[in-house]
Coordinates of C-alpha atoms in Angstrom, one line a residue:
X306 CA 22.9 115.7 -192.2
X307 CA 19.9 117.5 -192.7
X308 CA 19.9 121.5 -194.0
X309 CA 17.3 123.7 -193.0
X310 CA 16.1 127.4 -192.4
X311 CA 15.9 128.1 -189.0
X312 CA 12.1 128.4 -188.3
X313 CA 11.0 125.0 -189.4
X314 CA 14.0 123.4 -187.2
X315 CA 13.2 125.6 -184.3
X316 CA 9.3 124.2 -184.7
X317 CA 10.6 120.5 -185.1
X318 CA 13.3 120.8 -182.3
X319 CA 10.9 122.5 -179.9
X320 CA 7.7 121.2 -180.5
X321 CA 7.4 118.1 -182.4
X322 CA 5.0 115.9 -180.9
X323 CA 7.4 112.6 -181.0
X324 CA 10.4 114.9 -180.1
X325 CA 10.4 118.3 -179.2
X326 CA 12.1 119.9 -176.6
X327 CA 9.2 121.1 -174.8
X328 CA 7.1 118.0 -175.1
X329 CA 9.8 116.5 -172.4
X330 CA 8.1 115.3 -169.0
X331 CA 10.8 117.6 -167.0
X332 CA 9.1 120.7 -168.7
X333 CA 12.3 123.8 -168.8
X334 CA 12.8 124.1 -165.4
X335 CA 15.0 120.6 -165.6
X336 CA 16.8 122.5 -168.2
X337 CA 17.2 126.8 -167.3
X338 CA 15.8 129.0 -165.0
X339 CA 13.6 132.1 -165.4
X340 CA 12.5 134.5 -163.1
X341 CA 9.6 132.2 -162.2
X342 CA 12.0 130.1 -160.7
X343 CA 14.4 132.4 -159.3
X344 CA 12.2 133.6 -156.7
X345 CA 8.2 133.6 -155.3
X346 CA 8.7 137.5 -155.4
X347 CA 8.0 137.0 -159.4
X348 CA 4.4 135.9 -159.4
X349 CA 4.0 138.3 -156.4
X350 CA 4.7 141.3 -158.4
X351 CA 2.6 139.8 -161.4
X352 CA -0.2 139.0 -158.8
X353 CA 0.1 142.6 -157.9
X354 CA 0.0 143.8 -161.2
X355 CA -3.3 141.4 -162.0
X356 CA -5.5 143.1 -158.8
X357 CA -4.2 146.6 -160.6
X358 CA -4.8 145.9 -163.8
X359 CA -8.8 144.4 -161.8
X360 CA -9.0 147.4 -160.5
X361 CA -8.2 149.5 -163.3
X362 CA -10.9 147.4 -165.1
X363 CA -13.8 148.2 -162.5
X364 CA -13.5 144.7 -160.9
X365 CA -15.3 142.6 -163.5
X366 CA -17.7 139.6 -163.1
X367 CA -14.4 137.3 -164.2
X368 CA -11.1 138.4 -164.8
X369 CA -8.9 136.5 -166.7
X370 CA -4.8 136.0 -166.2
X371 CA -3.4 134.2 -169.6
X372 CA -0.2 132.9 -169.1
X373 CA 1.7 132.2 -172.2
X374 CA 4.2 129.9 -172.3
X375 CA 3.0 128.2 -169.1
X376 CA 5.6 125.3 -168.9
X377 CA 4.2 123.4 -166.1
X378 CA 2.2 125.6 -164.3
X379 CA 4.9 127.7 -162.0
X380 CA 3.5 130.4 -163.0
X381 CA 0.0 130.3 -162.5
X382 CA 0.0 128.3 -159.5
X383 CA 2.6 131.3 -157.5
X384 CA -0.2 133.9 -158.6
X385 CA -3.0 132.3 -157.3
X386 CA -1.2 131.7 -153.8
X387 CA -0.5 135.5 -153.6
X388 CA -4.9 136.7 -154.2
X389 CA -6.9 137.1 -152.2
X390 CA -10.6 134.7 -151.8
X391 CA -12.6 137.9 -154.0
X392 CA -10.8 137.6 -156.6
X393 CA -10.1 134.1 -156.7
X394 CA -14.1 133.7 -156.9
X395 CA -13.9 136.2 -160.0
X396 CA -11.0 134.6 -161.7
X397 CA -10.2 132.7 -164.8
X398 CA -6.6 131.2 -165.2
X399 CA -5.6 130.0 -168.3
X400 CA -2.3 128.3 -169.2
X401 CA -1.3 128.5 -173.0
X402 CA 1.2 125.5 -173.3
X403 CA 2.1 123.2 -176.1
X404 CA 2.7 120.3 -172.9
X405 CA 0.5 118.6 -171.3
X406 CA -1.5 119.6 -168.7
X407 CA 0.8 119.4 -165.3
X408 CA -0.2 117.4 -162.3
X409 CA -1.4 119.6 -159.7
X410 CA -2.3 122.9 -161.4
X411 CA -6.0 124.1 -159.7
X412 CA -8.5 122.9 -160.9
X413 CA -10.1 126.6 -162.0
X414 CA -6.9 126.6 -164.8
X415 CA -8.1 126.0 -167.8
X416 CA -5.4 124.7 -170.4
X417 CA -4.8 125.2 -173.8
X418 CA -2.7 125.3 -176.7
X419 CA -3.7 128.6 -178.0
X420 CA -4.3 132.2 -176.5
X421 CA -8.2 132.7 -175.5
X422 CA -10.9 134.9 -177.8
X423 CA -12.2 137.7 -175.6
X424 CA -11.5 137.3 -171.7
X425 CA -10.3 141.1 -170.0
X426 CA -7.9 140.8 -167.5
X427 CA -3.9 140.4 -168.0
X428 CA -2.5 138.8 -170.4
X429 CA 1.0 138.2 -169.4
X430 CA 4.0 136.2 -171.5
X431 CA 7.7 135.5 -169.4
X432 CA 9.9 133.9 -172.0
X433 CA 7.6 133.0 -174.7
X434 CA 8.3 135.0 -177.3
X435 CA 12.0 134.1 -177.4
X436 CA 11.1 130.2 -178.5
X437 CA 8.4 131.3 -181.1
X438 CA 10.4 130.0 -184.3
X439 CA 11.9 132.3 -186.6
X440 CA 14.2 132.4 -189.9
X441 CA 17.8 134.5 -190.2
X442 CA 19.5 136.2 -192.9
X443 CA 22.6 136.9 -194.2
X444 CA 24.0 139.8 -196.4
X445 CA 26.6 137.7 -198.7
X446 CA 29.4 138.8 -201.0
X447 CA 27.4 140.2 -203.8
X448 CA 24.9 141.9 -201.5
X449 CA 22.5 139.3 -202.0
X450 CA 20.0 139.0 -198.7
X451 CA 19.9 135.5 -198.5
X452 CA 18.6 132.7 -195.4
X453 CA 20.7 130.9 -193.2
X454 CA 20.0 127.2 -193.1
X455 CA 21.6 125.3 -190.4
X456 CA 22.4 121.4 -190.4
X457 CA 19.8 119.9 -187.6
X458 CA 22.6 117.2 -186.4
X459 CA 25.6 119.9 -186.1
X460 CA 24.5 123.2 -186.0
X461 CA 26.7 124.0 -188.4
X462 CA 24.8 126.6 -190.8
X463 CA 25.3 127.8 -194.6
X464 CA 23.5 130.5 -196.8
X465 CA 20.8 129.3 -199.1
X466 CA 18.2 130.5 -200.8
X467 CA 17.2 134.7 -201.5
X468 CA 14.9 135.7 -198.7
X469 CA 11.2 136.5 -199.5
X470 CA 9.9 140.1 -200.4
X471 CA 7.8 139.5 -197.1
X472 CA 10.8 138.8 -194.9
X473 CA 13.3 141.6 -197.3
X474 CA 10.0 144.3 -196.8
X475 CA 10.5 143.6 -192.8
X476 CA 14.4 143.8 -192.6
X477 CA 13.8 147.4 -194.3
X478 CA 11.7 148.2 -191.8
X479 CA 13.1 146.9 -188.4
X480 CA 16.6 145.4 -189.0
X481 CA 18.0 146.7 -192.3
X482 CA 21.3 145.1 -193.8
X483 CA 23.9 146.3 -196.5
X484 CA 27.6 144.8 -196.0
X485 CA 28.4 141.4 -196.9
X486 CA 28.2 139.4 -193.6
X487 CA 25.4 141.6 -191.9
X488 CA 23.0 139.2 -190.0
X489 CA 19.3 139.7 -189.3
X490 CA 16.9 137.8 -187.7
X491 CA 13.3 137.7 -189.1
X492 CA 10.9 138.7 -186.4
X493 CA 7.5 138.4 -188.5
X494 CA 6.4 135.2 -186.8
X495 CA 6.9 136.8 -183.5
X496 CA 5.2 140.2 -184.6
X497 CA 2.1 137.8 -185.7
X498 CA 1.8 135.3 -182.2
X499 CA 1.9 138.2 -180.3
X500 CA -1.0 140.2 -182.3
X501 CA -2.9 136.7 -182.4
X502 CA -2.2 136.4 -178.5
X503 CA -3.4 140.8 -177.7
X504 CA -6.5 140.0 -180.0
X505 CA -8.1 137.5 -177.5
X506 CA -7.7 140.9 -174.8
X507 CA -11.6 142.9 -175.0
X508 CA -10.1 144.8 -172.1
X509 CA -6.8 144.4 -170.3
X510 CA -3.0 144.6 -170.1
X511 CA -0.5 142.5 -172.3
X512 CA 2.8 142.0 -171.2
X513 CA 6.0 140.4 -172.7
X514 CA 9.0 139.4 -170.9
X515 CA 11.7 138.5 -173.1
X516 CA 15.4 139.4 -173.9
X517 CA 15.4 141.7 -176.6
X518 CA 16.5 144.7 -178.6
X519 CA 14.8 148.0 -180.4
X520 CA 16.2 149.8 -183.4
X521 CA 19.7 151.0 -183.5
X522 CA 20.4 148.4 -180.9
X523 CA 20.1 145.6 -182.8
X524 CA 22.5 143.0 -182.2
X525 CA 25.4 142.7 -185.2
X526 CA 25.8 138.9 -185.1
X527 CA 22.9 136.2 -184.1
X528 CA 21.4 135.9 -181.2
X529 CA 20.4 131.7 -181.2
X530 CA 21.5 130.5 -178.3
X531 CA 20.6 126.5 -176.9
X532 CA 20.2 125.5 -172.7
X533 CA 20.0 122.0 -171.6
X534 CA 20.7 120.8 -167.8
X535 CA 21.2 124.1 -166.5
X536 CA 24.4 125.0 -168.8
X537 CA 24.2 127.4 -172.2
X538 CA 25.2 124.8 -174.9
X539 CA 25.5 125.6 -179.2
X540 CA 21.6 125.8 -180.4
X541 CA 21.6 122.9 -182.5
X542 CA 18.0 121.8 -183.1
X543 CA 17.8 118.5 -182.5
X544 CA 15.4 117.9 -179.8
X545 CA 18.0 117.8 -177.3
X546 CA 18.2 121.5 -175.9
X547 CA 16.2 124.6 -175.8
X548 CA 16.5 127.0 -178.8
X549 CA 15.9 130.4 -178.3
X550 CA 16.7 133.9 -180.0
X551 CA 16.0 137.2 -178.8
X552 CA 13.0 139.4 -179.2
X553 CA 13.0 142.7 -181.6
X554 CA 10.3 144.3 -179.0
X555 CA 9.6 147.1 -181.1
X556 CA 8.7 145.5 -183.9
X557 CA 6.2 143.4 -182.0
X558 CA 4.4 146.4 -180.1
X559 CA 1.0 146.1 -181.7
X560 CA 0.3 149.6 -183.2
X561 CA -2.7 151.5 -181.5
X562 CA -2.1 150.8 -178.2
X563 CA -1.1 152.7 -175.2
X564 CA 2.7 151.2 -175.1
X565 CA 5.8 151.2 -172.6
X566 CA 9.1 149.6 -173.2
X567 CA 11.1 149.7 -170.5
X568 CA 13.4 146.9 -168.3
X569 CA 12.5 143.9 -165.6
X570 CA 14.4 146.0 -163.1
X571 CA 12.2 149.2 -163.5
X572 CA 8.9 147.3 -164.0
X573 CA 9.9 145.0 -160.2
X574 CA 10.8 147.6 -159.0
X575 CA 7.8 149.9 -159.2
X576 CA 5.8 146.5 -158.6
X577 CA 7.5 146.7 -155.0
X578 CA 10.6 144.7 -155.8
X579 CA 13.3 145.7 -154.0
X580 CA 17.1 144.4 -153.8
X581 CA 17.6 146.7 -150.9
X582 CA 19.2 144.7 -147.7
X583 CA 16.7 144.9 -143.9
X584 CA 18.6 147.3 -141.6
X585 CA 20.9 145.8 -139.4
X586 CA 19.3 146.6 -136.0
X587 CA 16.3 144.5 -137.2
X588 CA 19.2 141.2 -136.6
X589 CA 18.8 142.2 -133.1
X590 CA 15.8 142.9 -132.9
X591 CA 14.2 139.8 -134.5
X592 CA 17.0 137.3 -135.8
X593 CA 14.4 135.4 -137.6
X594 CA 13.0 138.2 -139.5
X595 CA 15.6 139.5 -140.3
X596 CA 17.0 136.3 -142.0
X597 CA 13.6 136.4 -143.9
X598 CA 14.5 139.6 -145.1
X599 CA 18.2 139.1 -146.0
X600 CA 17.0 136.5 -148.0
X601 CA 14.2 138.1 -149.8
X602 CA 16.3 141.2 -150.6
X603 CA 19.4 138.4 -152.1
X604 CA 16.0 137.4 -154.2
X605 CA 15.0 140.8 -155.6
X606 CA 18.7 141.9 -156.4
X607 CA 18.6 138.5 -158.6
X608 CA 15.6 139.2 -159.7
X609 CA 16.4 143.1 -160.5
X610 CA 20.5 142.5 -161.4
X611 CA 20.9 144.6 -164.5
X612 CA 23.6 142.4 -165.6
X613 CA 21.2 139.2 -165.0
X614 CA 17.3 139.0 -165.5
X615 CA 16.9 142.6 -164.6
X616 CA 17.7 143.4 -168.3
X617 CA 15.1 141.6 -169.4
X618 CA 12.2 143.9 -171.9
X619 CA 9.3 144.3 -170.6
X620 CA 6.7 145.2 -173.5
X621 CA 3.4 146.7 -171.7
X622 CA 0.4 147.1 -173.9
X623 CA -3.0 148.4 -172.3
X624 CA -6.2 147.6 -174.6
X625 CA -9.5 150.3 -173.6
X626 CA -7.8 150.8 -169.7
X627 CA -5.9 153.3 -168.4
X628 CA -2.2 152.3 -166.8
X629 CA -1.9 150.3 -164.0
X630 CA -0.8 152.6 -161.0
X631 CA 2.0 151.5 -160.2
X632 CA 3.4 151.2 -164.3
X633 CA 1.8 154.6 -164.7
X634 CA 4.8 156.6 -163.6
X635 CA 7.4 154.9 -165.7
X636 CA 8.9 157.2 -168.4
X637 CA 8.0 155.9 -172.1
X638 CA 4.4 155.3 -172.1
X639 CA 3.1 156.4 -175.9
X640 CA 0.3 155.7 -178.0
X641 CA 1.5 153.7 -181.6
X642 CA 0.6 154.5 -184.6
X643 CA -1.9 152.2 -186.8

């Protein structure tokens, strides 16, 4: 049995080089599925976004598309299929993955283990933020603010220590606690990758995909959940399952940006993403096509459920461009304060 805040068992259970989750040859589709996998429609709408987001940019000498969190490539690879041969002459991909390089990515990817230093282009994240390791609190019976630590082999968890003035100073700030029994979750470390990950941006769009929450919808009890084979399983962080938490997105938003919160099934669905069904006569018509279609529109509603990935939080940061058309007309848009 072995006791231990959250974060540095997330890291260990994720990302160990001997053992970590991620490290496995299978990469996460062998484990869950994301939107990437759900349905080529995904990287078609991010592909979209990307000639946008070029255009909006003047159409520079290269253009860069980061994906963070790359797992094996899925990504990246549907992207490119969808561009045409101008920008694919102009284009830079780059997959930020702990893995190893995967078998068959192009050869123009270029992979890394850390977010690049001052590319323009888009800068886009689906899921990552969610398995960037963080520490939880608990309020306890003398209204102490103290960590959780959870047992690596079990899962079982236990209060230890006082939480830092760092971590106390954010809780006040995004997630504050009183009662005995009131849980927070620590987003710091998150608030830092994803600052780290906007810095490399001279010019572009950032965007984060991620179950979340903002203030006053915070979630009352925690939010660590664990996948493995396709099944949601107790999060214990041994190396044998994904460990994941959801994202306070409003504490991430870096602060002097042109910003826009809003969900999956808004953001698809201005990126032409659409659950609606083909009209019938089109069956007669053309059988064929309309089969196509059927099966595309059972593909957006996935992709759009608001009870399913649809709910996912899109975070949309533009750094020195102006909105991408077709996010421009969303409701939300502001400019944060430093």
């Amino acid at each position: 049995m072995t006791w231990m805040r959250w974060a540095p068992a997330m890291e260990r259970a994720l990302y160990d080089p001997g053992q970590g989750f991620y490290r496995r040859p299978e990469g996460p589709a062998g484990h869950f599925r994301t939107s990437v996998h759900a349905s080529p429609r995904f990287a078609r709408a991010v592909a979209r976004l990307l000639l946008e987001v070029d255009e909006a940019l003047g159409r520079p000498e290269e253009l860069a598309l980061v994906d963070m969190g790359a797992g094996r490539g899925e990504l990246l690879t549907g992207v490119l299929a969808e561009l045409p041969a101008e920008v694919l002459a102009r284009l830079r991909p780059y997959g930020v993955e702990v893995a190893d390089r995967p078998a068959g990515l192009p050869s123009t990817a270029l992979w890394t283990d850390r977010p690049p230093r001052g590319v323009t282009g888009l800068l886009f994240a689906n899921e990552w933020l969610d398995n960037v390791p963080l520490d939880a609190g608990e309020v306890d019976e003398d209204g102490v603010l103290r960590y959780v630590e959870v047992d690596t082999a079990t899962g079982g968890t236990r209060l230890g220590e006082p939480v830092s003035a760092a971590d106390a100073a954010w809780a006040g700030r995004w997630w504050p606690v009183a009662e005995p029994g009131d849980a927070v979750e620590f987003g710091g470390p998150r608030d830092a990758a994803w600052a780290r990950a906007v810095a490399g941006l001279e010019r572009g769009l950032a965007v984060a995909v991620d179950y979340g929450h903002t203030a006053g919808r915070r979630p009352p009890f925690g939010t660590y959940a664990g996948f493995r084979d396709g099944r949601e399983v107790a999060p214990v962080p041994d190396g044998s399952c994904d460990v994941t938490a959801h994202v306070a997105l409003d504490s991430v938003a870096v602060p002097g940006l042109h910003s826009l919160w809003t969900t999956q099934r808004e953001a698809l669905r201005a990126l032409g993403v659409s659950g609606g069904r083909p009209a019938l006569a089109l069956a007669t018509s053309d059988p064929v096509g309309y089969l196509r279609a059927l099966s595309g529109a059972g593909e957006g509603a996935e992709l759009t459920d608001p009870g399913g990935l649809g709910a996912f939080g899109w975070l949309v940061q533009a750094v020195r461009i102006t909105e991408p058309v077709s996010l421009a007309g969303l409701p939300g848009w502001q400019t944060l304060g430093a």
